[in-house]
Coordinates of C-alpha atoms and ligand atoms in Angstrom, one line a residue:
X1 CA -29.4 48.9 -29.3
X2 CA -26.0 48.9 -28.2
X3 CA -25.6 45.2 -26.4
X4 CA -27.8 42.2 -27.2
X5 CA -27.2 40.6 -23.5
X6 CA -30.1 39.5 -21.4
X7 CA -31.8 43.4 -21.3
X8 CA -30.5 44.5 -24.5
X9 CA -32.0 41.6 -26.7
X10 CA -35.4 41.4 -25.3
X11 CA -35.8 45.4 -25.2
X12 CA -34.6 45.3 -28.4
X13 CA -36.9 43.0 -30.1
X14 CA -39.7 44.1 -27.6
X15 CA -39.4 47.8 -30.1
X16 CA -39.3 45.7 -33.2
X17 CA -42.7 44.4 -31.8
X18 CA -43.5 47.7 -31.2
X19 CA -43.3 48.5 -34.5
X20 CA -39.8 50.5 -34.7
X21 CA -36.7 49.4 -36.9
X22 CA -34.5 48.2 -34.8
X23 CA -30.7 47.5 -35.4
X24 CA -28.9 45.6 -32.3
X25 CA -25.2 45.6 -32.0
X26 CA -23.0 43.8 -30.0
X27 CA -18.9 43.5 -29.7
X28 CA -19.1 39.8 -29.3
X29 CA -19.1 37.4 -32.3
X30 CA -20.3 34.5 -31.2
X31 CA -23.3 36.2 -30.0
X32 CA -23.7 38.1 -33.2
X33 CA -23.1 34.9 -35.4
X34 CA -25.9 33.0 -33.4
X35 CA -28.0 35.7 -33.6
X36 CA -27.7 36.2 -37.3
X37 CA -28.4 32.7 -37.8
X38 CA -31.9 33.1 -35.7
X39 CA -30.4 31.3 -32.6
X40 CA -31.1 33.5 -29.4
X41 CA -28.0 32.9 -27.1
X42 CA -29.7 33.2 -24.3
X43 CA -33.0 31.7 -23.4
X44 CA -36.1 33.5 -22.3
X45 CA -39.5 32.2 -22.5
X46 CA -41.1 34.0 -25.8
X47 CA -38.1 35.6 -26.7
X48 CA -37.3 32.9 -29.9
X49 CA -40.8 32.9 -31.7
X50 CA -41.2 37.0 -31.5
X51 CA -37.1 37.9 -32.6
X52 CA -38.2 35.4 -35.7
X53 CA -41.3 37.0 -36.6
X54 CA -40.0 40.8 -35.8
X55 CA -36.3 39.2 -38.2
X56 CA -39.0 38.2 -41.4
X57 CA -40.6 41.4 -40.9
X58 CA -37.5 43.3 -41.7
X59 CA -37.9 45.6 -38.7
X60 CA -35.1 43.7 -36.3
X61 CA -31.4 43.3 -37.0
X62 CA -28.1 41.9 -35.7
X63 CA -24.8 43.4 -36.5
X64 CA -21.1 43.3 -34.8
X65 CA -20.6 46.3 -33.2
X66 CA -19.4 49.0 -36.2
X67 CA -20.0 53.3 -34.4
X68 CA -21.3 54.0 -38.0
X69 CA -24.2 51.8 -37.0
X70 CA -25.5 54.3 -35.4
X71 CA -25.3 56.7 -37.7
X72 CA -28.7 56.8 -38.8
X73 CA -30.3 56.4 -35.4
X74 CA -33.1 58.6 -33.9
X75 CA -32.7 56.3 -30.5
X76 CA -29.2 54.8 -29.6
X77 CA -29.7 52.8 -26.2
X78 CA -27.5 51.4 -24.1
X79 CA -27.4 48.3 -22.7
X80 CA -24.2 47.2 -22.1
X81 CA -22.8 45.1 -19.2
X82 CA -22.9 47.4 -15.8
X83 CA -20.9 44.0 -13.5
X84 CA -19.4 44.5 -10.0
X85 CA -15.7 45.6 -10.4
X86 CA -13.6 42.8 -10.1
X87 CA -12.7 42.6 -5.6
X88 CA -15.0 45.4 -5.5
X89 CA -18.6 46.6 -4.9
X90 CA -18.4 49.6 -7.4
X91 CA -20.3 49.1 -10.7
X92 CA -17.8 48.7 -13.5
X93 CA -18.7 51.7 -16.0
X94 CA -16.1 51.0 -18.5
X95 CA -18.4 49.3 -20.8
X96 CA -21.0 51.9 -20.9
X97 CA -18.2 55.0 -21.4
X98 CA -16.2 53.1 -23.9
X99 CA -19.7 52.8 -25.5
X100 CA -20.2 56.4 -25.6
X101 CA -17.0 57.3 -26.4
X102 CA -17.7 54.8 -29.9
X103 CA -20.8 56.4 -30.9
X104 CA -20.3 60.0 -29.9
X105 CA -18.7 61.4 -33.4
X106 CA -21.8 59.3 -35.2
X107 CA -24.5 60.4 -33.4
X108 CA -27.1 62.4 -35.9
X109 CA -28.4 65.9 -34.9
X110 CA -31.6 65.4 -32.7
X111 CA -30.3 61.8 -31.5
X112 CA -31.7 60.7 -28.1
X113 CA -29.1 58.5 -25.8
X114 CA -30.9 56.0 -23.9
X115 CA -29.1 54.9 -21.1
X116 CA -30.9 51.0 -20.1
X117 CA -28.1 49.3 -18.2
X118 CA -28.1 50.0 -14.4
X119 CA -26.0 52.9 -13.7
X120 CA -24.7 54.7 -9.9
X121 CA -26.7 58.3 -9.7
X122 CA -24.7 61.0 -12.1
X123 CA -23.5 58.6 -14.7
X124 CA -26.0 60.2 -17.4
X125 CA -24.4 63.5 -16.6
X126 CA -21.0 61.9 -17.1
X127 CA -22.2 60.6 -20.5
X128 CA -23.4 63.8 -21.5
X129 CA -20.4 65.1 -21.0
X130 CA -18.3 62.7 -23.2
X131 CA -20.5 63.1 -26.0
X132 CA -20.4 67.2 -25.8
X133 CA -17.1 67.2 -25.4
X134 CA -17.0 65.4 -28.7
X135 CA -19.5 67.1 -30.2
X136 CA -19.9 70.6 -28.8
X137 CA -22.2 71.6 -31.9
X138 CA -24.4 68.8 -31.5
X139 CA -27.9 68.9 -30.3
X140 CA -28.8 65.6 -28.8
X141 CA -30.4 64.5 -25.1
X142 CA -29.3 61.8 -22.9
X143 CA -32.4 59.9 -21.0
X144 CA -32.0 57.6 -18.1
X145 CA -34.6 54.6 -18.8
X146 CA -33.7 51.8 -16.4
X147 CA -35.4 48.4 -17.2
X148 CA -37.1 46.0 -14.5
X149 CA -37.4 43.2 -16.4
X150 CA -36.7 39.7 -14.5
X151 CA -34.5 36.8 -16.4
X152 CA -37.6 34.4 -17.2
X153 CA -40.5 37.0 -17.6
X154 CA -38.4 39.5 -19.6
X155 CA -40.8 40.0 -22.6
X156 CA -44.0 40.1 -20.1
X157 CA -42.3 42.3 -18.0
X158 CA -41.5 44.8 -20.7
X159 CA -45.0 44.4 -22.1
X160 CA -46.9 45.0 -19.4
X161 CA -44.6 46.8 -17.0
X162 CA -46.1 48.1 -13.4
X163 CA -44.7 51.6 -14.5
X164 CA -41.8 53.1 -16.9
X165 CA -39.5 55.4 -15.4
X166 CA -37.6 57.9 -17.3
X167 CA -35.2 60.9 -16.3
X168 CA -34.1 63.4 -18.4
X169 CA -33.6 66.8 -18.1
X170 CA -35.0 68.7 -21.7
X171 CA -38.3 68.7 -23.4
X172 CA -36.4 66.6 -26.5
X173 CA -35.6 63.8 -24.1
X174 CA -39.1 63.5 -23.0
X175 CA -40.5 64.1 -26.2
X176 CA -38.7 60.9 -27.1
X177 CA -39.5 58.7 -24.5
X178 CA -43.1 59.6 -25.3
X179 CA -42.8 58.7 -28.6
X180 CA -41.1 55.3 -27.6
X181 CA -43.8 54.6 -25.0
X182 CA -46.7 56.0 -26.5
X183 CA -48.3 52.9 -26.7
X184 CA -48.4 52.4 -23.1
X185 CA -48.9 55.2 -22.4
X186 CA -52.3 55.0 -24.5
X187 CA -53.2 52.1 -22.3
X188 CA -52.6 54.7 -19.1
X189 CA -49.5 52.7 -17.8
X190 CA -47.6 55.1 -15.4
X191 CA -44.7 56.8 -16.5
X192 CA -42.5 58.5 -13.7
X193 CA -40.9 61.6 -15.8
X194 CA -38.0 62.5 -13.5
X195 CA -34.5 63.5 -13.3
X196 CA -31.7 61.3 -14.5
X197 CA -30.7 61.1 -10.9
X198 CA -33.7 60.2 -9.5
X199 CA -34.4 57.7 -12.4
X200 CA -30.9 55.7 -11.5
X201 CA -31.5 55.8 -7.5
X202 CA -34.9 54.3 -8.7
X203 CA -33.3 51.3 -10.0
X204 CA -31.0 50.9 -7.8
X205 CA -33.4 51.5 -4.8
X206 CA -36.2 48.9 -6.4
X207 CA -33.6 46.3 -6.5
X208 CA -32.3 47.0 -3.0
X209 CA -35.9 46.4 -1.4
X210 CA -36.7 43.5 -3.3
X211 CA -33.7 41.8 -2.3
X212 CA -34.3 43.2 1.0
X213 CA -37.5 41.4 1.3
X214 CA -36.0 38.0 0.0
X215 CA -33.2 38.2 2.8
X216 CA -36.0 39.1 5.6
X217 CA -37.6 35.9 4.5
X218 CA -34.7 33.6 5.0
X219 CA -34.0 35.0 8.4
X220 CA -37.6 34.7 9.5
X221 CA -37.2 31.0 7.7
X222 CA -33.8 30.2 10.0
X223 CA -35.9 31.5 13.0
X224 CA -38.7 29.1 12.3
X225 CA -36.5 26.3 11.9
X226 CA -35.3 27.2 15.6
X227 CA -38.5 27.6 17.1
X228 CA -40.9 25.0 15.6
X229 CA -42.3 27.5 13.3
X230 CA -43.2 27.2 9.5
X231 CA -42.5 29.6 7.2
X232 CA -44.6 28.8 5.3
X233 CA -47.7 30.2 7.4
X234 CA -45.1 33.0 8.7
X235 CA -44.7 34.4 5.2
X236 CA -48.1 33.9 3.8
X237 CA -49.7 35.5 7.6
X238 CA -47.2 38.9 6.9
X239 CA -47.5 39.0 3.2
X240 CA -51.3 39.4 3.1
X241 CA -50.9 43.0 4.9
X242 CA -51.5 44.9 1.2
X243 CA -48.7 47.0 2.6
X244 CA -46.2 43.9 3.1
X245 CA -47.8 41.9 0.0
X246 CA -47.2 38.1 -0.5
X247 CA -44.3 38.8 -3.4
X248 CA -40.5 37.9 -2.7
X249 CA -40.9 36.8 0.5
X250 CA -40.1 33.1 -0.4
X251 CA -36.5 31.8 1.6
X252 CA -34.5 30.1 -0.2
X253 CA -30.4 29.3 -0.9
X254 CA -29.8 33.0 -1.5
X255 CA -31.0 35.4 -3.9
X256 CA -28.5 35.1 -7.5
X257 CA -28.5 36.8 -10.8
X258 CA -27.2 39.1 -12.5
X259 CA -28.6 41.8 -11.0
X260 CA -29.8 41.5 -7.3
X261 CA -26.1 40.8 -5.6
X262 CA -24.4 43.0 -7.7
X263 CA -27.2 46.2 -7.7
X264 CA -27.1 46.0 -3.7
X265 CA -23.1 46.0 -3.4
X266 CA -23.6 48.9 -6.0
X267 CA -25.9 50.7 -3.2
X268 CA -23.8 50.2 -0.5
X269 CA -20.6 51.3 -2.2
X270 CA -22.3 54.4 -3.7
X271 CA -23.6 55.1 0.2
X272 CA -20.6 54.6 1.5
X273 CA -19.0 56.9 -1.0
X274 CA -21.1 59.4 -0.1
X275 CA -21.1 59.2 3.4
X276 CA -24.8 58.2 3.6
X277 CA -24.0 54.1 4.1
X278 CA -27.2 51.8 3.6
X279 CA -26.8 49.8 6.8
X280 CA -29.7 47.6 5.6
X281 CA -28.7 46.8 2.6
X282 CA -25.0 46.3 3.9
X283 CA -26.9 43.6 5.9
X284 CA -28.7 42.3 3.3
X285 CA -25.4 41.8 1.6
X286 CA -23.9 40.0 4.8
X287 CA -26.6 38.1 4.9
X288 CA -27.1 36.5 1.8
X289 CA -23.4 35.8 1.5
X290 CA -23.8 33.7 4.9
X291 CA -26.3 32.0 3.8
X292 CA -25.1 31.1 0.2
X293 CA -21.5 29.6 2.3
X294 CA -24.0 27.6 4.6
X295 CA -25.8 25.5 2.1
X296 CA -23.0 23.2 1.8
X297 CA -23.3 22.8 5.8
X298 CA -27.0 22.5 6.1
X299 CA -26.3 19.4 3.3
X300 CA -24.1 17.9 6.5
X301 CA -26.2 18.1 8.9
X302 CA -29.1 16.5 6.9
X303 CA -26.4 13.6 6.1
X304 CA -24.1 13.2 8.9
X305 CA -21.9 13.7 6.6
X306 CA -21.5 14.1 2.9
X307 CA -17.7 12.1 2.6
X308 CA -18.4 9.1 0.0
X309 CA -22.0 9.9 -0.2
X310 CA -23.5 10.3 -3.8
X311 CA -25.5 13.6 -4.1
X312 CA -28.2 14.8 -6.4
X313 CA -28.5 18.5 -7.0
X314 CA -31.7 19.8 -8.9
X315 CA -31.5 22.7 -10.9
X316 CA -28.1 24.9 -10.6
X317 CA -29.6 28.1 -12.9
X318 CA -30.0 31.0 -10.4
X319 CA -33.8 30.8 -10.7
X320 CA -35.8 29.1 -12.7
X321 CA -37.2 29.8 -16.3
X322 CA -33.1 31.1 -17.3
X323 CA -30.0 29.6 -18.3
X324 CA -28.5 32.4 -16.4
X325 CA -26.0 30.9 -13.8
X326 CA -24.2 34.1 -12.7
X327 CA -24.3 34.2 -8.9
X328 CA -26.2 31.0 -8.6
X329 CA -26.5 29.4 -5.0
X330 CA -25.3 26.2 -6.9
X331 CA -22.3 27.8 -7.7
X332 CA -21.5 27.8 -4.1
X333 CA -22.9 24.8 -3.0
X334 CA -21.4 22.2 -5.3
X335 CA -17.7 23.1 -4.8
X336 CA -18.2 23.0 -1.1
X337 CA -19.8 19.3 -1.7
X338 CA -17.3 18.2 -3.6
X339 CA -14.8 19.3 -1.7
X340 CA -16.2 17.4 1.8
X341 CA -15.7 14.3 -0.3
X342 CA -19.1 14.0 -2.0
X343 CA -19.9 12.6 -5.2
X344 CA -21.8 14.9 -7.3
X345 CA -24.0 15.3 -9.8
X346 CA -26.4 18.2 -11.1
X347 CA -29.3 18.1 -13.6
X348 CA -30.9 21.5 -14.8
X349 CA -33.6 22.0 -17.7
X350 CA -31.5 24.8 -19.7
X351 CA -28.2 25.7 -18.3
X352 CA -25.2 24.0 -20.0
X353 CA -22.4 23.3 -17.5
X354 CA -19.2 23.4 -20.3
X355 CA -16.5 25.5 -19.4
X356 CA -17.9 26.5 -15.8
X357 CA -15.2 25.9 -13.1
X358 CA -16.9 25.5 -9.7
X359 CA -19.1 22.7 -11.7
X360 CA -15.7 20.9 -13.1
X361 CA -16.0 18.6 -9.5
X362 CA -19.1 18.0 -10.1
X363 CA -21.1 15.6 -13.2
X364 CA -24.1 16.8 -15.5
X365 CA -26.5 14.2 -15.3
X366 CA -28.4 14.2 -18.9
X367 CA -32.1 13.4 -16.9
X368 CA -33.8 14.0 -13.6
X369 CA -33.7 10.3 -13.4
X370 CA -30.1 10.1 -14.2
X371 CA -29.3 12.4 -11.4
X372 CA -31.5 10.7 -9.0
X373 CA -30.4 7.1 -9.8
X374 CA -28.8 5.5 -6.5
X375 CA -27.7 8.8 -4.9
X376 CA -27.4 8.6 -1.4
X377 CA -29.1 12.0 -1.3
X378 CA -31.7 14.7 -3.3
X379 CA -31.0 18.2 -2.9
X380 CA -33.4 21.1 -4.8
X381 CA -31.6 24.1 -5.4
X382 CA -33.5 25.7 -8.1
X383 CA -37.4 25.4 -8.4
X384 CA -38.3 24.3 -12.3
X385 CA -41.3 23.4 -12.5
X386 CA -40.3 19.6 -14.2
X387 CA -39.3 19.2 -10.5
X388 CA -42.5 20.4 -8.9
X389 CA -44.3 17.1 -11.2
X390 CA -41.5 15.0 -10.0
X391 CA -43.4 11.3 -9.1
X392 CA -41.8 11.2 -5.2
X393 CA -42.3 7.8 -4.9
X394 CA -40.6 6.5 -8.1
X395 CA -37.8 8.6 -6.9
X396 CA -37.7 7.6 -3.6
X397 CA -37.3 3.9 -5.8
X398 CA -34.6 5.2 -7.4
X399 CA -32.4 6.8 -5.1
X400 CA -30.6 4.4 -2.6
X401 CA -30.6 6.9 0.1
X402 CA -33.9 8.8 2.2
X403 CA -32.7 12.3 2.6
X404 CA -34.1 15.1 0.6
X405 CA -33.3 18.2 1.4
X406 CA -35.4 21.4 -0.5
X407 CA -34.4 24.5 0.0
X408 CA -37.3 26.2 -1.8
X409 CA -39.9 24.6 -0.3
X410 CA -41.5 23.0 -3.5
X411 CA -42.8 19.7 -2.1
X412 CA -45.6 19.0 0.8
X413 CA -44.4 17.3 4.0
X414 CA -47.0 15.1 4.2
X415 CA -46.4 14.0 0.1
X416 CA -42.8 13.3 1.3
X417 CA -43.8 11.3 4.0
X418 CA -45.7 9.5 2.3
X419 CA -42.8 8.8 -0.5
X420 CA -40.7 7.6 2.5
X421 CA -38.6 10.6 2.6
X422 CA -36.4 12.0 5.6
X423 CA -37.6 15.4 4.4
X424 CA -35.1 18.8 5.0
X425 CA -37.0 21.9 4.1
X426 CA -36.2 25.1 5.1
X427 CA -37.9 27.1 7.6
X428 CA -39.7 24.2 9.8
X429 CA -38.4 20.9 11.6
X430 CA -37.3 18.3 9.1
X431 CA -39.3 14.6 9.2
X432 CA -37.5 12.6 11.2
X433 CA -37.8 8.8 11.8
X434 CA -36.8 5.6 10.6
X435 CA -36.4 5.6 7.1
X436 CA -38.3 3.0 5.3
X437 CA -36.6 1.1 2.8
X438 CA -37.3 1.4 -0.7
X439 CA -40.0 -1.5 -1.5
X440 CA -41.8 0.4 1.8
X441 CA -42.4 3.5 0.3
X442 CA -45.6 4.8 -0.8
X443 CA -47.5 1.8 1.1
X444 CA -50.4 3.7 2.1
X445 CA -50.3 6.4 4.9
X446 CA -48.8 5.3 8.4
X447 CA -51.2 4.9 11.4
X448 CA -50.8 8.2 12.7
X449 CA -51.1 9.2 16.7
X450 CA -51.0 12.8 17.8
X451 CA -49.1 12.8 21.2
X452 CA -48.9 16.2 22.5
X453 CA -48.7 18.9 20.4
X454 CA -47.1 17.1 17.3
X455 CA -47.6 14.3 15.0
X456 CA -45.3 10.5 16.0
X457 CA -45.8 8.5 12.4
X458 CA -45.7 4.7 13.7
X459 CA -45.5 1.9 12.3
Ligands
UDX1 C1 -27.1 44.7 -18.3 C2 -26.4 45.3 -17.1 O1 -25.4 44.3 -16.7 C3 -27.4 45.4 -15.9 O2 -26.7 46.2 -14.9 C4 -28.6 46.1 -16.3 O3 -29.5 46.0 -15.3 C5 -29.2 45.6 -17.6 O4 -28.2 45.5 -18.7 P1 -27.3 42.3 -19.2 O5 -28.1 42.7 -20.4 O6 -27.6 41.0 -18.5 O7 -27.5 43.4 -18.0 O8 -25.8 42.4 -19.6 P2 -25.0 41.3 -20.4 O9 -25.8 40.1 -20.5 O10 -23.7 41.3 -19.8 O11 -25.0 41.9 -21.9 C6 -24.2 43.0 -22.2 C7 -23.9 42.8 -23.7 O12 -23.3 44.0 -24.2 C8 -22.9 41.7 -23.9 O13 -23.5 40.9 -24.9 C9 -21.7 42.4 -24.4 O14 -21.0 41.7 -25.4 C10 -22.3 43.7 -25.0 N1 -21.3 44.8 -25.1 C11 -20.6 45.2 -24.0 C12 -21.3 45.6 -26.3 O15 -21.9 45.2 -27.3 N2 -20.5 46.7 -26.3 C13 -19.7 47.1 -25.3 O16 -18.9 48.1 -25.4 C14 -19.7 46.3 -24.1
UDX2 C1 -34.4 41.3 -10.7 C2 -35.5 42.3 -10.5 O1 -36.7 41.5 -10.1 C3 -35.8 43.0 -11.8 O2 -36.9 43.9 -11.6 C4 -34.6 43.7 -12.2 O3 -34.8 44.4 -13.4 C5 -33.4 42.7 -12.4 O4 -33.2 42.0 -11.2 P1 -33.9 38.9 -11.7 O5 -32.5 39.2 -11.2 O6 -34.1 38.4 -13.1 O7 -34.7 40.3 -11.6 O8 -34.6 37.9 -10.7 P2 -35.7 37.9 -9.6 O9 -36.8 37.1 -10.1 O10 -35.9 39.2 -9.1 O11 -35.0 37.0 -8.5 C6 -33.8 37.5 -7.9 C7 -33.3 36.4 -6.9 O12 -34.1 36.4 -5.8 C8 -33.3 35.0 -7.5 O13 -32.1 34.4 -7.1 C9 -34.5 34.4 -6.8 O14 -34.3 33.0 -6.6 C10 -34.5 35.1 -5.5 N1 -35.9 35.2 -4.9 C11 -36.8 35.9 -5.5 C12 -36.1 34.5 -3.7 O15 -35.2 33.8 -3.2 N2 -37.3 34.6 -3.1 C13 -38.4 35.3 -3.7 O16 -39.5 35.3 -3.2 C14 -38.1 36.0 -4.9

């Protein structure tokens, strides 16, 4: 396994699991040294407890990057880094073709590339061609195998996968994938045997859709917001059409990761490049961008305004369940705060702020308590569950200010009423009235009238 990053260490150990011998190599040391000392750099739910069992069995193993480690190998994958180019929406390649370049003079007779990282369409054909070049003698195949695991359900996702897709174009390439999946295949989960072209526009397309559907759920959520709508109801009314279905269709700050923002500027570059541009996923670029720079703004309006005000932010990871901060909404949000003269401060379960410039403004609280102690205002990024338990009413107690403002609709409006809030969530009208001081909250609910066609709390 060439990379042990988010896809190549769970795949990795995942084949240990499997039952294969598994050696995974990376170029950086750090990651390597924790890894050798049984300390997963990156966290994913499951992914300690089965690397240490697969490590004591003697089938997984961590190594710095040597080509001779491959050597030996009937499988060499690759799962290396595939990041935006820098200013750019073209997929950087260089990690993946400096990886073949490496283990092209090692590779055994009969060895089966397996190319895991998200690639543009042809790039299995171009790594062919590096490695016969090299090796014109050589019989080998090269297999396109993309991975849909998501950050936080990695090792479920690659256990019991909706379907595994693999191009290749000769009989040794499939006969190898078939030995690698046999055992799902054995419990009749579908495998898509395709080209290697078809296999990387399935990635890419998958990705595209999915974020696709998130961004047609937060403009459906903004249009709520203007009309007196919930989005809650609106999402839950579409998604129950079995050919719409209820998945990622919940609004939110903006869709993050390592994967979604960078896979659909991938698309749309590789349309555009072709001549064939992906208007929709062009706009589901534009829009997620707008409405990662408009957090900051929808914070203001809740406020008045954020100068001198003390702000909580809850979770700053780009989902929840991952330490994973690349693209996170937070990452946009907090400068912006800090720069309209807030005082900030972030909690989050797992991620660890050191070193991360747009959070250098802002302070790491150690607690959810500690974040929420006398700030003027709450605002829920990222939904972890710890914040889904949160007592509303002792937090209400804690903070000095009303206004919470959730922009992934965790909490109920009438259990933030009832705490006293001024409540902000996105994709309905936010509770407005007087808000209660401190000692008030949680006294029982308010005598309620219904004049007209809303609810007026009194009292
Ligand atoms: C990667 C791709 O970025 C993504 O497009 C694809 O969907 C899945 O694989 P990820 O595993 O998150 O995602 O990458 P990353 O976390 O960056 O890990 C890549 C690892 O490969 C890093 O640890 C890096 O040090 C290592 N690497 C990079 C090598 O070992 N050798 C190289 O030549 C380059
Ligand atoms: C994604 C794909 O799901 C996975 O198949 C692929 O292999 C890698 O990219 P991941 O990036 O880990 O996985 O996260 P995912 O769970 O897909 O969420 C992506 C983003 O969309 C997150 O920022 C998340 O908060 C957001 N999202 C998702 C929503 O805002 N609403 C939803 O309903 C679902």
């Amino acid at each position: 396994m060439i990379g042990a990053g988010y896809v190549g260490l769970v795949t990795g150990t995942c084949l240990a699991k499997l039952g294969f011998d598994v050696l995974c190599l990376d170029t950086d040391a750090e990651r390597v040294a924790a890894l050798k000392g049984g300390r997963s750099p990156i966290y994913e739910p499951g992914l300690d407890a089965l690397m240490e069992k697969q490590v004591a069995e003697g089938r997984l193993r961590f190594d710095r990057f040597e080509p001779k480690g491959v050597a030996r190998a009937d499988f060499v994958f690759l799962a290396v880094g595939t990041p935006s180019l820098p200013g750019s929406d073209e997929a950087d390649l260089s990690q993946i073709f400096d990886a073949t370049r490496m283990v092209a003079p090692q590779l055994r007779p009969g060895a089966c590339l397996v190319v895991k990282s998200t690639v543009p369409a042809g790039t299995n054909s171009a790594i062919r061609a590096i490695v016969s070049d090299r090796r014109p003698e050589l019989a080998f195949s090269v297999v396109s195998n993309p991975e849909f695991l998501r950050e936080g359900r990695a090792v479920e996702d690659f256990l019991r996968p909706d379907r595994i897709v693999v191009g290749c174009h000769d009989a040794a390439g499939r006969a190898g994938m078939e030995r690698i999946y046999r055992s799902f295949m054995e419990q009749s989960v579908p495998v898509v045997f395709t080209t290697p072209e078809n296999a990387e526009l399935i990635k890419y397309a998958a990705n595209a859709f999915l974020a696709m559907k998130v961004a047609f759920a937060n403009e459906v959520s903004d249009l709520c917001e203007a009309t007196g709508g919930d989005v809650r109801d609106v999402v839950r009314g579409i998604g129950l059409d079995a050919r719409i279905g209820p998945s990622f269709l919940q609004p939110g700050p903006g869709f993050g990761g390592s994967c979604f923002p960078k896979d659909t500027r991938a698309f749309v570059d590789i349309g555009r490049r072709l001549g064939r541009p992906q208007r929709l996923v062009e706009a589901v670029v534009a829009i997620n961008e707008d409405r990662k720079e408009s957090l900051a703004s929808r914070v203001s309006e809740a406020l008045g305004s954020c100068a001198g005000k003390t702000i909580a932010i809850l979770g700053v990871a780009f989902k929840p369940d991952t330490d994973d901060l690349r693209e996170a909404p937070a990452l946009r949000l907090i400068p912006a705060l800090v720069e309209a003269g807030a005082a900030v401060r972030f909690y989050d379960p797992q991620v660890d702020a050191d070193g991360v410039s747009e959070l250098e403004g802002a302070d790491q609280a150690p607690s959810l308590a500690a974040a929420l102690e006398g700030a003027d205002a709450a605002v829920l990024v990222t939904e972890w569950a710890e914040f889904r338990m949160l007592d509303l009413v002792s937090a209400r107690r804690r903070m000095s200010g009303a206004t919470f403002i959730d922009f992934r609709n965790v909490y109920s409006r009438e259990a933030m009423d009832e705490a006293g809030f001024l409540y902000h969530p996105i994709g309905s009208a936010p509770l407005r009235d007087d808000a209660r001081s401190p000692e008030q909250a949680g006294s029982g609910r308010r005598q309620r009238q219904a004049v007209g066609d809303g609810q007026v709390a009194v009292g």
